[in-house]
Amino acid sequence: MKPLDDLFVVDLSRILSGPICTMLMGDMGADVIKIEPPPTGDDSRQWGPPFVGGISTYFHSINRNKKSVGLNLKAKEGQEVLWKMIERADVVIENFRPGVLDRLGFGYKAVSKVNPRIVYCSISGFGQTGPYRNRPGYDVIAQGESGVMDLTGMPDGPPVKLGASLADIVTGLYAFQGILLALLSRYRTGKGQYVDISLLDSMVSTLTYHALIYFNTGRSSKRMGTRHPSIVPYECFQAKDGFVNIAVTNEKQWVHFCKVLGFPEIATDPRFEKMKDRLAHYDELKVLMDGVISKWTRAEVMHRMSEVGIPSGPINTVAEIMEDPQMKAREMVYELIHPEYGPLRVLGIPIKLSDTPGALETAPPRFGQHNREILTRLGYDDAAIAGLQKHEVIAESSPL
């Protein structure tokens, strides 16, 4: 048993934010039907190299545990197929620009009249309301407009985009949470509702204390590299063989940190005794810290800090963390097998449930791989399916 068993999800989303959400739903047992437009499906299938089985690793990373239907929604017959899915669906999720599905006849008002129990989630760049409603949005746009990019990078350098697509990912997580909350409400009331999630809202929400700094001082935080605006030291240091993070967040840790570095006397130096003092005299303190830590290896730093209970950790490459024994122990690397293109290593499920855990069961699908299976479930016979294929209402890529 998985938490979302028997939940029927019609997934009209593509690229990253929506597919992240529906992948999590599929991991937890939902029956996710990914609707993809002919002739080649979700644009991200082509976002490579690298490719596995002719499909980009980008697509593979966020589309496991789903079934693919290649469906032309501009055709009347294709719309009829979608309506049959919606009639039995628990959730519809889409990330078109606001108004696109309304013009096709599949906006929330139309869908909720047919199925009042539906939970309908729309993801967009700027939300369904406000002056920016109709603007297109992508991850990098949201990172920039949210203020996060202005906080990221070195003090004397330009703004820097985060290496991971954080705006898309956080938005997908909020969409997942919003859908689950709406389903909980439906359990109590019997009625579905609309869930409106935007990239910009999601990214702005990550500002947390930076927003409160502005609200209370009227000043915007500045780029500080890996430093923290309120905690010292809480940052990246260069060791002999790479980089390492150290986090000293209270006065007890500060005393231990000074002893480990070999200058216990500075723990009570008026320049550094309290956090506010360390912030005021950061440049002087940084020279002292770098002078010691730069002579140690990453392993030595972590060992010495661990002995006195100070959090520390290496700056890993992607390769290092993917091969780390902790990831193996936490089942965060998993291998799926597709019957056509073979084995595929993917990331595991970060949500660990004791009684009803999720499961990684099926590899990301080939475009249109499940046309026949889903249409048969909807009541179409072989002749009707053949007719839809002949008139290019449904499409699929050729098996390998």
C-alpha positions as YAML, in Angstrom:
chain: A
units: angstrom
residues:
- id: 1
  name: MET
  ca: [0.00, 0.00, 0.00]
- id: 2
  name: LYS
  ca: [1.20, 3.48, -0.91]
- id: 3
  name: PRO
  ca: [-0.35, 6.77, 0.28]
- id: 4
  name: LEU
  ca: [-1.80, 7.82, -3.08]
- id: 5
  name: ASP
  ca: [-2.90, 4.42, -4.41]
- id: 6
  name: ASP
  ca: [-5.96, 4.65, -6.68]
- id: 7
  name: LEU
  ca: [-5.54, 8.40, -7.22]
- id: 8
  name: PHE
  ca: [-6.06, 9.20, -10.92]
- id: 9
  name: VAL
  ca: [-3.96, 12.16, -12.13]
- id: 10
  name: VAL
  ca: [-4.21, 13.80, -15.55]
- id: 11
  name: ASP
  ca: [-0.84, 15.47, -16.10]
- id: 12
  name: LEU
  ca: [-0.86, 18.21, -18.74]
- id: 13
  name: SER
  ca: [2.40, 19.71, -17.49]
- id: 14
  name: ARG
  ca: [5.80, 19.67, -19.13]
- id: 15
  name: ILE
  ca: [9.44, 20.78, -18.70]
- id: 16
  name: LEU
  ca: [10.30, 20.68, -14.93]
- id: 17
  name: SER
  ca: [8.03, 22.27, -12.30]
- id: 18
  name: GLY
  ca: [4.87, 20.26, -13.09]
- id: 19
  name: PRO
  ca: [6.68, 16.99, -13.85]
- id: 20
  name: ILE
  ca: [8.52, 17.21, -10.49]
- id: 21
  name: CYS
  ca: [5.13, 17.40, -8.76]
- id: 22
  name: THR
  ca: [3.57, 14.53, -10.69]
- id: 23
  name: MET
  ca: [6.70, 12.37, -10.30]
- id: 24
  name: LEU
  ca: [6.35, 12.69, -6.53]
- id: 25
  name: MET
  ca: [2.69, 11.74, -6.85]
- id: 26
  name: GLY
  ca: [3.59, 8.74, -8.97]
- id: 27
  name: ASP
  ca: [6.27, 7.70, -6.46]
- id: 28
  name: MET
  ca: [3.57, 7.63, -3.79]
- id: 29
  name: GLY
  ca: [1.23, 5.43, -5.81]
- id: 30
  name: ALA
  ca: [-0.85, 7.78, -7.95]
- id: 31
  name: ASP
  ca: [-1.81, 6.64, -11.45]
- id: 32
  name: VAL
  ca: [-0.25, 9.51, -13.44]
- id: 33
  name: ILE
  ca: [-1.23, 9.85, -17.11]
- id: 34
  name: LYS
  ca: [1.16, 12.23, -18.85]
- id: 35
  name: ILE
  ca: [-0.56, 13.88, -21.83]
- id: 36
  name: GLU
  ca: [2.03, 14.87, -24.46]
- id: 37
  name: PRO
  ca: [1.51, 16.75, -27.73]
- id: 38
  name: PRO
  ca: [2.42, 15.25, -31.12]
- id: 39
  name: PRO
  ca: [4.72, 14.86, -32.88]
- id: 40
  name: THR
  ca: [7.47, 14.36, -30.25]
- id: 41
  name: GLY
  ca: [5.92, 15.05, -26.84]
- id: 42
  name: ASP
  ca: [7.31, 17.05, -23.94]
- id: 43
  name: ASP
  ca: [9.97, 19.48, -25.26]
- id: 44
  name: SER
  ca: [12.40, 18.36, -22.59]
- id: 45
  name: ARG
  ca: [12.68, 14.92, -24.24]
- id: 46
  name: GLN
  ca: [15.01, 16.66, -26.70]
- id: 47
  name: TRP
  ca: [17.05, 18.67, -24.17]
- id: 48
  name: GLY
  ca: [20.37, 16.93, -24.56]
- id: 49
  name: PRO
  ca: [22.87, 15.41, -24.91]
- id: 50
  name: PRO
  ca: [23.24, 13.20, -23.02]
- id: 51
  name: PHE
  ca: [20.49, 10.82, -24.08]
- id: 52
  name: VAL
  ca: [19.47, 7.33, -22.94]
- id: 53
  name: GLY
  ca: [17.39, 5.33, -25.41]
- id: 54
  name: GLY
  ca: [16.96, 8.45, -27.53]
- id: 55
  name: ILE
  ca: [15.44, 10.39, -24.60]
- id: 56
  name: SER
  ca: [17.30, 13.18, -22.78]
- id: 57
  name: THR
  ca: [18.58, 12.54, -19.27]
- id: 58
  name: TYR
  ca: [16.77, 15.78, -18.35]
- id: 59
  name: PHE
  ca: [13.41, 14.12, -19.15]
- id: 60
  name: HIS
  ca: [14.46, 10.86, -17.50]
- id: 61
  name: SER
  ca: [15.24, 12.67, -14.25]
- id: 62
  name: ILE
  ca: [11.64, 13.74, -13.54]
- id: 63
  name: ASN
  ca: [9.23, 11.41, -15.37]
- id: 64
  name: ARG
  ca: [9.43, 7.98, -13.77]
- id: 65
  name: ASN
  ca: [6.29, 6.21, -12.52]
- id: 66
  name: LYS
  ca: [4.13, 7.77, -15.26]
- id: 67
  name: LYS
  ca: [2.26, 6.58, -18.33]
- id: 68
  name: SER
  ca: [2.58, 8.56, -21.58]
- id: 69
  name: VAL
  ca: [-0.30, 9.27, -23.96]
- id: 70
  name: GLY
  ca: [0.48, 11.19, -27.17]
- id: 71
  name: LEU
  ca: [-2.70, 13.21, -27.69]
- id: 72
  name: ASN
  ca: [-3.58, 16.04, -30.08]
- id: 73
  name: LEU
  ca: [-5.77, 18.38, -28.00]
- id: 74
  name: LYS
  ca: [-6.50, 20.61, -31.01]
- id: 75
  name: ALA
  ca: [-8.49, 17.79, -32.60]
- id: 76
  name: LYS
  ca: [-12.11, 17.31, -31.53]
- id: 77
  name: GLU
  ca: [-11.54, 13.59, -31.02]
- id: 78
  name: GLY
  ca: [-8.50, 14.33, -28.86]
- id: 79
  name: GLN
  ca: [-10.57, 16.64, -26.68]
- id: 80
  name: GLU
  ca: [-13.17, 13.90, -26.31]
- id: 81
  name: VAL
  ca: [-10.46, 11.54, -25.04]
- id: 82
  name: LEU
  ca: [-9.30, 14.13, -22.51]
- id: 83
  name: TRP
  ca: [-12.86, 14.69, -21.28]
- id: 84
  name: LYS
  ca: [-13.20, 10.95, -20.63]
- id: 85
  name: MET
  ca: [-10.07, 11.14, -18.47]
- id: 86
  name: ILE
  ca: [-11.24, 14.25, -16.64]
- id: 87
  name: GLU
  ca: [-14.60, 12.66, -15.80]
- id: 88
  name: ARG
  ca: [-12.83, 10.04, -13.70]
- id: 89
  name: ALA
  ca: [-9.82, 12.10, -12.58]
- id: 90
  name: ASP
  ca: [-9.01, 13.17, -9.03]
- id: 91
  name: VAL
  ca: [-6.36, 15.69, -10.08]
- id: 92
  name: VAL
  ca: [-5.56, 17.74, -13.16]
- id: 93
  name: ILE
  ca: [-2.25, 19.62, -13.27]
- id: 94
  name: GLU
  ca: [-1.05, 21.99, -15.99]
- id: 95
  name: ASN
  ca: [1.61, 24.65, -16.51]
- id: 96
  name: PHE
  ca: [0.51, 26.45, -19.65]
- id: 97
  name: ARG
  ca: [0.47, 30.23, -19.74]
- id: 98
  name: PRO
  ca: [-2.73, 31.57, -18.06]
- id: 99
  name: GLY
  ca: [-5.72, 31.45, -20.41]
- id: 100
  name: VAL
  ca: [-4.42, 28.81, -22.83]
- id: 101
  name: LEU
  ca: [-6.54, 25.94, -21.46]
- id: 102
  name: ASP
  ca: [-9.54, 28.25, -21.02]
- id: 103
  name: ARG
  ca: [-9.45, 28.90, -24.76]
- id: 104
  name: LEU
  ca: [-9.29, 25.15, -25.43]
- id: 105
  name: GLY
  ca: [-12.29, 24.62, -23.16]
- id: 106
  name: PHE
  ca: [-10.37, 22.91, -20.36]
- id: 107
  name: GLY
  ca: [-10.05, 25.71, -17.79]
- id: 108
  name: TYR
  ca: [-10.96, 25.12, -14.17]
- id: 109
  name: LYS
  ca: [-14.52, 26.47, -14.45]
- id: 110
  name: ALA
  ca: [-15.39, 24.14, -17.33]
- id: 111
  name: VAL
  ca: [-13.66, 21.13, -15.78]
- id: 112
  name: SER
  ca: [-15.18, 21.62, -12.29]
- id: 113
  name: LYS
  ca: [-18.69, 21.72, -13.79]
- id: 114
  name: VAL
  ca: [-18.12, 18.25, -15.23]
- id: 115
  name: ASN
  ca: [-16.27, 16.94, -12.18]
- id: 116
  name: PRO
  ca: [-16.91, 19.00, -9.00]
- id: 117
  name: ARG
  ca: [-14.53, 16.75, -7.01]
- id: 118
  name: ILE
  ca: [-11.55, 17.65, -9.19]
- id: 119
  name: VAL
  ca: [-8.44, 19.21, -7.70]
- id: 120
  name: TYR
  ca: [-7.09, 21.39, -10.47]
- id: 121
  name: CYS
  ca: [-3.56, 22.77, -10.14]
- id: 122
  name: SER
  ca: [-2.15, 25.49, -12.41]
- id: 123
  name: ILE
  ca: [1.56, 26.34, -12.36]
- id: 124
  name: SER
  ca: [2.69, 29.49, -14.13]
- id: 125
  name: GLY
  ca: [5.54, 31.97, -14.10]
- id: 126
  name: PHE
  ca: [3.72, 34.75, -12.25]
- id: 127
  name: GLY
  ca: [0.37, 33.32, -11.11]
- id: 128
  name: GLN
  ca: [-3.19, 33.64, -12.35]
- id: 129
  name: THR
  ca: [-3.65, 37.20, -11.03]
- id: 130
  name: GLY
  ca: [-1.72, 40.46, -11.02]
- id: 131
  name: PRO
  ca: [-0.16, 42.69, -13.69]
- id: 132
  name: TYR
  ca: [2.43, 40.07, -14.70]
- id: 133
  name: ARG
  ca: [-0.16, 37.30, -15.19]
- id: 134
  name: ASN
  ca: [0.36, 36.92, -18.94]
- id: 135
  name: ARG
  ca: [4.14, 37.03, -18.98]
- id: 136
  name: PRO
  ca: [5.97, 33.80, -19.81]
- id: 137
  name: GLY
  ca: [8.29, 32.56, -17.10]
- id: 138
  name: TYR
  ca: [11.14, 30.11, -16.69]
- id: 139
  name: ASP
  ca: [13.37, 29.15, -13.77]
- id: 140
  name: VAL
  ca: [16.12, 31.67, -14.53]
- id: 141
  name: ILE
  ca: [13.57, 34.51, -14.84]
- id: 142
  name: ALA
  ca: [12.07, 33.69, -11.44]
- id: 143
  name: GLN
  ca: [15.49, 33.37, -9.83]
- id: 144
  name: GLY
  ca: [16.39, 36.84, -11.08]
- id: 145
  name: GLU
  ca: [13.14, 38.65, -10.32]
- id: 146
  name: SER
  ca: [12.78, 37.09, -6.86]
- id: 147
  name: GLY
  ca: [15.94, 38.74, -5.56]
- id: 148
  name: VAL
  ca: [17.69, 35.41, -5.01]
- id: 149
  name: MET
  ca: [20.20, 35.92, -7.83]
- id: 150
  name: ASP
  ca: [21.13, 39.31, -6.40]
- id: 151
  name: LEU
  ca: [22.10, 37.49, -3.20]
- id: 152
  name: THR
  ca: [24.09, 34.77, -4.97]
- id: 153
  name: GLY
  ca: [27.75, 35.12, -5.96]
- id: 154
  name: MET
  ca: [30.84, 36.86, -4.67]
- id: 155
  name: PRO
  ca: [30.61, 40.45, -3.33]
- id: 156
  name: ASP
  ca: [32.74, 41.85, -6.17]
- id: 157
  name: GLY
  ca: [31.15, 39.73, -8.92]
- id: 158
  name: PRO
  ca: [27.91, 39.70, -10.92]
- id: 159
  name: PRO
  ca: [24.69, 37.96, -9.81]
- id: 160
  name: VAL
  ca: [24.84, 34.18, -10.24]
- id: 161
  name: LYS
  ca: [22.09, 31.68, -11.06]
- id: 162
  name: LEU
  ca: [21.93, 28.74, -8.68]
- id: 163
  name: GLY
  ca: [23.43, 25.62, -10.21]
- id: 164
  name: ALA
  ca: [20.23, 23.63, -9.69]
- id: 165
  name: SER
  ca: [16.88, 24.78, -11.12]
- id: 166
  name: LEU
  ca: [15.64, 25.76, -7.67]
- id: 167
  name: ALA
  ca: [12.67, 27.89, -8.78]
- id: 168
  name: ASP
  ca: [11.20, 25.01, -10.80]
- id: 169
  name: ILE
  ca: [11.92, 22.47, -8.07]
- id: 170
  name: VAL
  ca: [10.52, 24.52, -5.18]
- id: 171
  name: THR
  ca: [7.44, 25.33, -7.28]
- id: 172
  name: GLY
  ca: [6.92, 21.63, -7.97]
- id: 173
  name: LEU
  ca: [7.17, 20.89, -4.24]
- id: 174
  name: TYR
  ca: [4.64, 23.63, -3.40]
- id: 175
  name: ALA
  ca: [2.30, 22.27, -6.10]
- id: 176
  name: PHE
  ca: [2.59, 18.79, -4.58]
- id: 177
  name: GLN
  ca: [1.82, 20.19, -1.14]
- id: 178
  name: GLY
  ca: [-1.07, 22.32, -2.44]
- id: 179
  name: ILE
  ca: [-2.66, 19.35, -4.20]
- id: 180
  name: LEU
  ca: [-2.39, 17.18, -1.09]
- id: 181
  name: LEU
  ca: [-3.97, 19.92, 1.04]
- id: 182
  name: ALA
  ca: [-6.82, 20.26, -1.46]
- id: 183
  name: LEU
  ca: [-7.33, 16.48, -1.42]
- id: 184
  name: LEU
  ca: [-7.46, 16.55, 2.38]
- id: 185
  name: SER
  ca: [-10.07, 19.29, 2.19]
- id: 186
  name: ARG
  ca: [-12.03, 17.25, -0.37]
- id: 187
  name: TYR
  ca: [-11.99, 14.28, 1.99]
- id: 188
  name: ARG
  ca: [-13.79, 16.48, 4.52]
- id: 189
  name: THR
  ca: [-16.13, 18.40, 2.21]
- id: 190
  name: GLY
  ca: [-16.53, 16.26, -0.89]
- id: 191
  name: LYS
  ca: [-15.62, 19.24, -3.07]
- id: 192
  name: GLY
  ca: [-12.51, 19.89, -5.14]
- id: 193
  name: GLN
  ca: [-10.81, 23.25, -5.60]
- id: 194
  name: TYR
  ca: [-8.33, 25.29, -7.61]
- id: 195
  name: VAL
  ca: [-4.62, 25.42, -6.71]
- id: 196
  name: ASP
  ca: [-2.68, 28.40, -8.10]
- id: 197
  name: ILE
  ca: [1.14, 28.15, -7.85]
- id: 198
  name: SER
  ca: [3.70, 30.48, -9.42]
- id: 199
  name: LEU
  ca: [7.45, 30.32, -9.95]
- id: 200
  name: LEU
  ca: [7.91, 33.87, -8.67]
- id: 201
  name: ASP
  ca: [5.84, 33.36, -5.50]
- id: 202
  name: SER
  ca: [7.70, 30.14, -4.78]
- id: 203
  name: MET
  ca: [11.13, 31.68, -5.22]
- id: 204
  name: VAL
  ca: [10.25, 34.80, -3.20]
- id: 205
  name: SER
  ca: [9.18, 32.51, -0.34]
- id: 206
  name: THR
  ca: [12.79, 31.26, -0.07]
- id: 207
  name: LEU
  ca: [14.01, 34.73, 0.92]
- id: 208
  name: THR
  ca: [12.76, 34.15, 4.52]
- id: 209
  name: TYR
  ca: [15.12, 36.11, 6.82]
- id: 210
  name: HIS
  ca: [16.44, 38.24, 3.95]
- id: 211
  name: ALA
  ca: [12.92, 39.62, 3.51]
- id: 212
  name: LEU
  ca: [12.66, 40.33, 7.24]
- id: 213
  name: ILE
  ca: [16.03, 42.10, 7.18]
- id: 214
  name: TYR
  ca: [14.59, 44.43, 4.54]
- id: 215
  name: PHE
  ca: [11.25, 44.89, 6.33]
- id: 216
  name: ASN
  ca: [13.01, 45.88, 9.56]
- id: 217
  name: THR
  ca: [15.94, 47.91, 8.23]
- id: 218
  name: GLY
  ca: [14.85, 49.14, 4.81]
- id: 219
  name: ARG
  ca: [18.07, 47.70, 3.35]
- id: 220
  name: SER
  ca: [18.53, 44.88, 0.86]
- id: 221
  name: SER
  ca: [21.02, 42.14, 1.74]
- id: 222
  name: LYS
  ca: [24.13, 42.10, -0.44]
- id: 223
  name: ARG
  ca: [26.05, 39.28, -2.09]
- id: 224
  name: MET
  ca: [28.39, 37.71, 0.46]
- id: 225
  name: GLY
  ca: [29.76, 34.67, -1.32]
- id: 226
  name: THR
  ca: [29.22, 31.71, 1.01]
- id: 227
  name: ARG
  ca: [28.95, 33.90, 4.13]
- id: 228
  name: HIS
  ca: [25.82, 34.27, 6.25]
- id: 229
  name: PRO
  ca: [24.52, 37.77, 7.09]
- id: 230
  name: SER
  ca: [23.90, 36.94, 10.76]
- id: 231
  name: ILE
  ca: [26.25, 34.06, 11.68]
- id: 232
  name: VAL
  ca: [30.08, 33.88, 11.73]
- id: 233
  name: PRO
  ca: [31.65, 31.51, 10.87]
- id: 234
  name: TYR
  ca: [29.02, 29.84, 8.70]
- id: 235
  name: GLU
  ca: [30.62, 29.44, 5.29]
- id: 236
  name: CYS
  ca: [33.00, 27.69, 2.93]
- id: 237
  name: PHE
  ca: [36.76, 27.43, 3.60]
- id: 238
  name: GLN
  ca: [39.58, 26.20, 1.37]
- id: 239
  name: ALA
  ca: [41.40, 23.18, 2.74]
- id: 240
  name: LYS
  ca: [44.54, 21.55, 1.31]
- id: 241
  name: ASP
  ca: [42.58, 19.22, -0.97]
- id: 242
  name: GLY
  ca: [39.36, 21.11, -1.70]
- id: 243
  name: PHE
  ca: [36.64, 23.09, 0.00]
- id: 244
  name: VAL
  ca: [34.72, 22.49, 3.22]
- id: 245
  name: ASN
  ca: [31.80, 24.14, 5.02]
- id: 246
  name: ILE
  ca: [31.88, 24.93, 8.74]
- id: 247
  name: ALA
  ca: [28.90, 26.17, 10.78]
- id: 248
  name: VAL
  ca: [29.45, 27.70, 14.24]
- id: 249
  name: THR
  ca: [26.03, 28.88, 15.40]
- id: 250
  name: ASN
  ca: [26.30, 29.51, 19.15]
- id: 251
  name: GLU
  ca: [28.80, 30.66, 21.81]
- id: 252
  name: LYS
  ca: [29.53, 27.16, 23.11]
- id: 253
  name: GLN
  ca: [30.51, 26.04, 19.64]
- id: 254
  name: TRP
  ca: [32.57, 29.21, 19.23]
- id: 255
  name: VAL
  ca: [34.70, 28.41, 22.29]
- id: 256
  name: HIS
  ca: [35.32, 24.87, 21.03]
- id: 257
  name: PHE
  ca: [36.10, 26.17, 17.52]
- id: 258
  name: CYS
  ca: [38.78, 28.52, 18.87]
- id: 259
  name: LYS
  ca: [40.39, 25.68, 20.84]
- id: 260
  name: VAL
  ca: [40.44, 23.38, 17.80]
- id: 261
  name: LEU
  ca: [42.07, 26.10, 15.69]
- id: 262
  name: GLY
  ca: [44.77, 26.57, 18.34]
- id: 263
  name: PHE
  ca: [43.98, 30.06, 19.60]
- id: 264
  name: PRO
  ca: [41.58, 29.62, 22.57]
- id: 265
  name: GLU
  ca: [42.33, 33.13, 23.75]
- id: 266
  name: ILE
  ca: [40.38, 34.79, 20.94]
- id: 267
  name: ALA
  ca: [37.14, 33.23, 22.21]
- id: 268
  name: THR
  ca: [37.05, 36.07, 24.75]
- id: 269
  name: ASP
  ca: [38.76, 38.71, 22.62]
- id: 270
  name: PRO
  ca: [36.43, 41.75, 22.60]
- id: 271
  name: ARG
  ca: [36.61, 41.79, 18.79]
- id: 272
  name: PHE
  ca: [35.20, 38.25, 18.50]
- id: 273
  name: GLU
  ca: [33.53, 37.31, 21.79]
- id: 274
  name: LYS
  ca: [29.92, 37.68, 20.67]
- id: 275
  name: MET
  ca: [28.29, 37.06, 17.29]
- id: 276
  name: LYS
  ca: [27.76, 40.79, 16.71]
- id: 277
  name: ASP
  ca: [31.49, 41.33, 17.37]
- id: 278
  name: ARG
  ca: [32.51, 38.64, 14.91]
- id: 279
  name: LEU
  ca: [30.25, 40.18, 12.29]
- id: 280
  name: ALA
  ca: [31.78, 43.62, 12.88]
- id: 281
  name: HIS
  ca: [35.37, 42.33, 12.71]
- id: 282
  name: TYR
  ca: [34.85, 39.63, 10.11]
- id: 283
  name: ASP
  ca: [37.84, 40.51, 7.90]
- id: 284
  name: GLU
  ca: [40.31, 40.18, 10.80]
- id: 285
  name: LEU
  ca: [38.77, 36.89, 11.91]
- id: 286
  name: LYS
  ca: [38.74, 35.46, 8.38]
- id: 287
  name: VAL
  ca: [42.51, 35.83, 8.09]
- id: 288
  name: LEU
  ca: [43.03, 33.88, 11.32]
- id: 289
  name: MET
  ca: [40.63, 31.10, 10.33]
- id: 290
  name: ASP
  ca: [42.02, 30.71, 6.80]
- id: 291
  name: GLY
  ca: [45.58, 30.55, 8.12]
- id: 292
  name: VAL
  ca: [44.79, 27.35, 10.04]
- id: 293
  name: ILE
  ca: [42.12, 25.61, 7.97]
- id: 294
  name: SER
  ca: [44.10, 25.96, 4.72]
- id: 295
  name: LYS
  ca: [46.79, 23.69, 6.21]
- id: 296
  name: TRP
  ca: [44.37, 20.82, 6.87]
- id: 297
  name: THR
  ca: [42.76, 18.33, 4.50]
- id: 298
  name: ARG
  ca: [38.99, 18.14, 4.25]
- id: 299
  name: ALA
  ca: [39.04, 14.90, 6.26]
- id: 300
  name: GLU
  ca: [41.12, 16.53, 8.98]
- id: 301
  name: VAL
  ca: [38.74, 19.49, 9.19]
- id: 302
  name: MET
  ca: [35.73, 17.23, 9.52]
- id: 303
  name: HIS
  ca: [37.42, 14.99, 12.10]
- id: 304
  name: ARG
  ca: [38.54, 17.90, 14.29]
- id: 305
  name: MET
  ca: [35.16, 19.62, 14.10]
- id: 306
  name: SER
  ca: [33.26, 16.41, 14.75]
- id: 307
  name: GLU
  ca: [35.24, 15.80, 17.95]
- id: 308
  name: VAL
  ca: [33.77, 18.97, 19.47]
- id: 309
  name: GLY
  ca: [30.29, 18.74, 17.93]
- id: 310
  name: ILE
  ca: [30.68, 21.44, 15.27]
- id: 311
  name: PRO
  ca: [28.84, 20.73, 11.96]
- id: 312
  name: SER
  ca: [31.12, 20.56, 8.94]
- id: 313
  name: GLY
  ca: [31.10, 18.91, 5.55]
- id: 314
  name: PRO
  ca: [32.92, 18.79, 2.23]
- id: 315
  name: ILE
  ca: [31.93, 20.65, -0.93]
- id: 316
  name: ASN
  ca: [31.26, 17.56, -3.00]
- id: 317
  name: THR
  ca: [31.14, 17.28, -6.76]
- id: 318
  name: VAL
  ca: [28.02, 15.65, -8.18]
- id: 319
  name: ALA
  ca: [30.10, 12.52, -8.80]
- id: 320
  name: GLU
  ca: [31.29, 12.41, -5.20]
- id: 321
  name: ILE
  ca: [27.85, 12.66, -3.64]
- id: 322
  name: MET
  ca: [26.31, 10.15, -6.09]
- id: 323
  name: GLU
  ca: [28.92, 7.58, -5.00]
- id: 324
  name: ASP
  ca: [28.78, 8.48, -1.30]
- id: 325
  name: PRO
  ca: [27.95, 5.56, 1.05]
- id: 326
  name: GLN
  ca: [25.35, 7.69, 2.83]
- id: 327
  name: MET
  ca: [23.37, 7.94, -0.41]
- id: 328
  name: LYS
  ca: [23.49, 4.18, -0.77]
- id: 329
  name: ALA
  ca: [22.33, 3.69, 2.81]
- id: 330
  name: ARG
  ca: [19.46, 6.15, 2.27]
- id: 331
  name: GLU
  ca: [18.47, 4.53, -1.06]
- id: 332
  name: MET
  ca: [18.89, 7.86, -2.84]
- id: 333
  name: VAL
  ca: [20.35, 6.18, -5.94]
- id: 334
  name: TYR
  ca: [18.16, 3.59, -7.62]
- id: 335
  name: GLU
  ca: [18.21, 1.61, -10.86]
- id: 336
  name: LEU
  ca: [15.11, 1.24, -13.02]
- id: 337
  name: ILE
  ca: [14.82, -1.06, -16.03]
- id: 338
  name: HIS
  ca: [12.92, -0.09, -19.17]
- id: 339
  name: PRO
  ca: [12.00, -3.00, -21.48]
- id: 340
  name: GLU
  ca: [13.33, -1.15, -24.54]
- id: 341
  name: TYR
  ca: [16.27, 1.05, -23.51]
- id: 342
  name: GLY
  ca: [17.45, -0.95, -20.50]
- id: 343
  name: PRO
  ca: [18.85, 0.10, -17.12]
- id: 344
  name: LEU
  ca: [18.70, 3.69, -15.89]
- id: 345
  name: ARG
  ca: [20.07, 5.06, -12.62]
- id: 346
  name: VAL
  ca: [17.84, 7.71, -11.04]
- id: 347
  name: LEU
  ca: [17.55, 9.56, -7.76]
- id: 348
  name: GLY
  ca: [15.60, 7.92, -4.98]
- id: 349
  name: ILE
  ca: [12.65, 9.17, -2.93]
- id: 350
  name: PRO
  ca: [13.60, 11.71, -0.25]
- id: 351
  name: ILE
  ca: [10.34, 11.24, 1.71]
- id: 352
  name: LYS
  ca: [10.75, 8.18, 3.92]
- id: 353
  name: LEU
  ca: [7.48, 6.79, 5.33]
- id: 354
  name: SER
  ca: [7.57, 3.93, 7.83]
- id: 355
  name: ASP
  ca: [4.23, 2.26, 7.05]
- id: 356
  name: THR
  ca: [3.24, 3.37, 3.54]
- id: 357
  name: PRO
  ca: [6.47, 4.14, 1.68]
- id: 358
  name: GLY
  ca: [6.60, 5.20, -1.93]
- id: 359
  name: ALA
  ca: [8.22, 3.03, -4.58]
- id: 360
  name: LEU
  ca: [10.18, 3.44, -7.80]
- id: 361
  name: GLU
  ca: [8.49, 0.99, -10.14]
- id: 362
  name: THR
  ca: [8.61, 2.10, -13.78]
- id: 363
  name: ALA
  ca: [11.22, 3.91, -15.86]
- id: 364
  name: PRO
  ca: [10.26, 7.14, -17.67]
- id: 365
  name: PRO
  ca: [8.05, 6.21, -20.63]
- id: 366
  name: ARG
  ca: [8.66, 6.41, -24.33]
- id: 367
  name: PHE
  ca: [6.44, 9.07, -25.96]
- id: 368
  name: GLY
  ca: [2.94, 7.62, -26.38]
- id: 369
  name: GLN
  ca: [4.02, 4.28, -24.92]
- id: 370
  name: HIS
  ca: [0.71, 3.79, -23.09]
- id: 371
  name: ASN
  ca: [-1.76, 5.01, -25.73]
- id: 372
  name: ARG
  ca: [-3.43, 1.66, -26.20]
- id: 373
  name: GLU
  ca: [-3.48, 0.77, -22.49]
- id: 374
  name: ILE
  ca: [-5.13, 4.01, -21.41]
- id: 375
  name: LEU
  ca: [-7.58, 4.24, -24.31]
- id: 376
  name: THR
  ca: [-8.70, 0.67, -23.66]
- id: 377
  name: ARG
  ca: [-9.34, 1.60, -20.03]
- id: 378
  name: LEU
  ca: [-11.45, 4.52, -21.28]
- id: 379
  name: GLY
  ca: [-13.63, 2.16, -23.32]
- id: 380
  name: TYR
  ca: [-12.10, 2.45, -26.82]
- id: 381
  name: ASP
  ca: [-11.90, -0.80, -28.82]
- id: 382
  name: ASP
  ca: [-9.18, -1.74, -31.29]
- id: 383
  name: ALA
  ca: [-11.02, -0.26, -34.28]
- id: 384
  name: ALA
  ca: [-11.57, 3.07, -32.51]
- id: 385
  name: ILE
  ca: [-7.93, 3.24, -31.44]
- id: 386
  name: ALA
  ca: [-6.81, 2.49, -34.99]
- id: 387
  name: GLY
  ca: [-9.06, 5.31, -36.23]
- id: 388
  name: LEU
  ca: [-7.56, 7.79, -33.77]
- id: 389
  name: GLN
  ca: [-4.10, 6.78, -34.89]
- id: 390
  name: LYS
  ca: [-5.00, 7.07, -38.59]
- id: 391
  name: HIS
  ca: [-6.35, 10.59, -38.11]
- id: 392
  name: GLU
  ca: [-3.28, 11.62, -36.06]
- id: 393
  name: VAL
  ca: [-5.30, 12.21, -32.92]
- id: 394
  name: ILE
  ca: [-2.88, 9.99, -31.03]
- id: 395
  name: ALA
  ca: [0.82, 9.54, -31.71]
- id: 396
  name: GLU
  ca: [3.80, 7.68, -30.34]
- id: 397
  name: SER
  ca: [7.49, 7.29, -31.00]
- id: 398
  name: SER
  ca: [8.71, 4.07, -32.55]
- id: 399
  name: PRO
  ca: [9.97, 1.38, -30.18]
- id: 400
  name: LEU
  ca: [13.73, 0.98, -30.19]
...
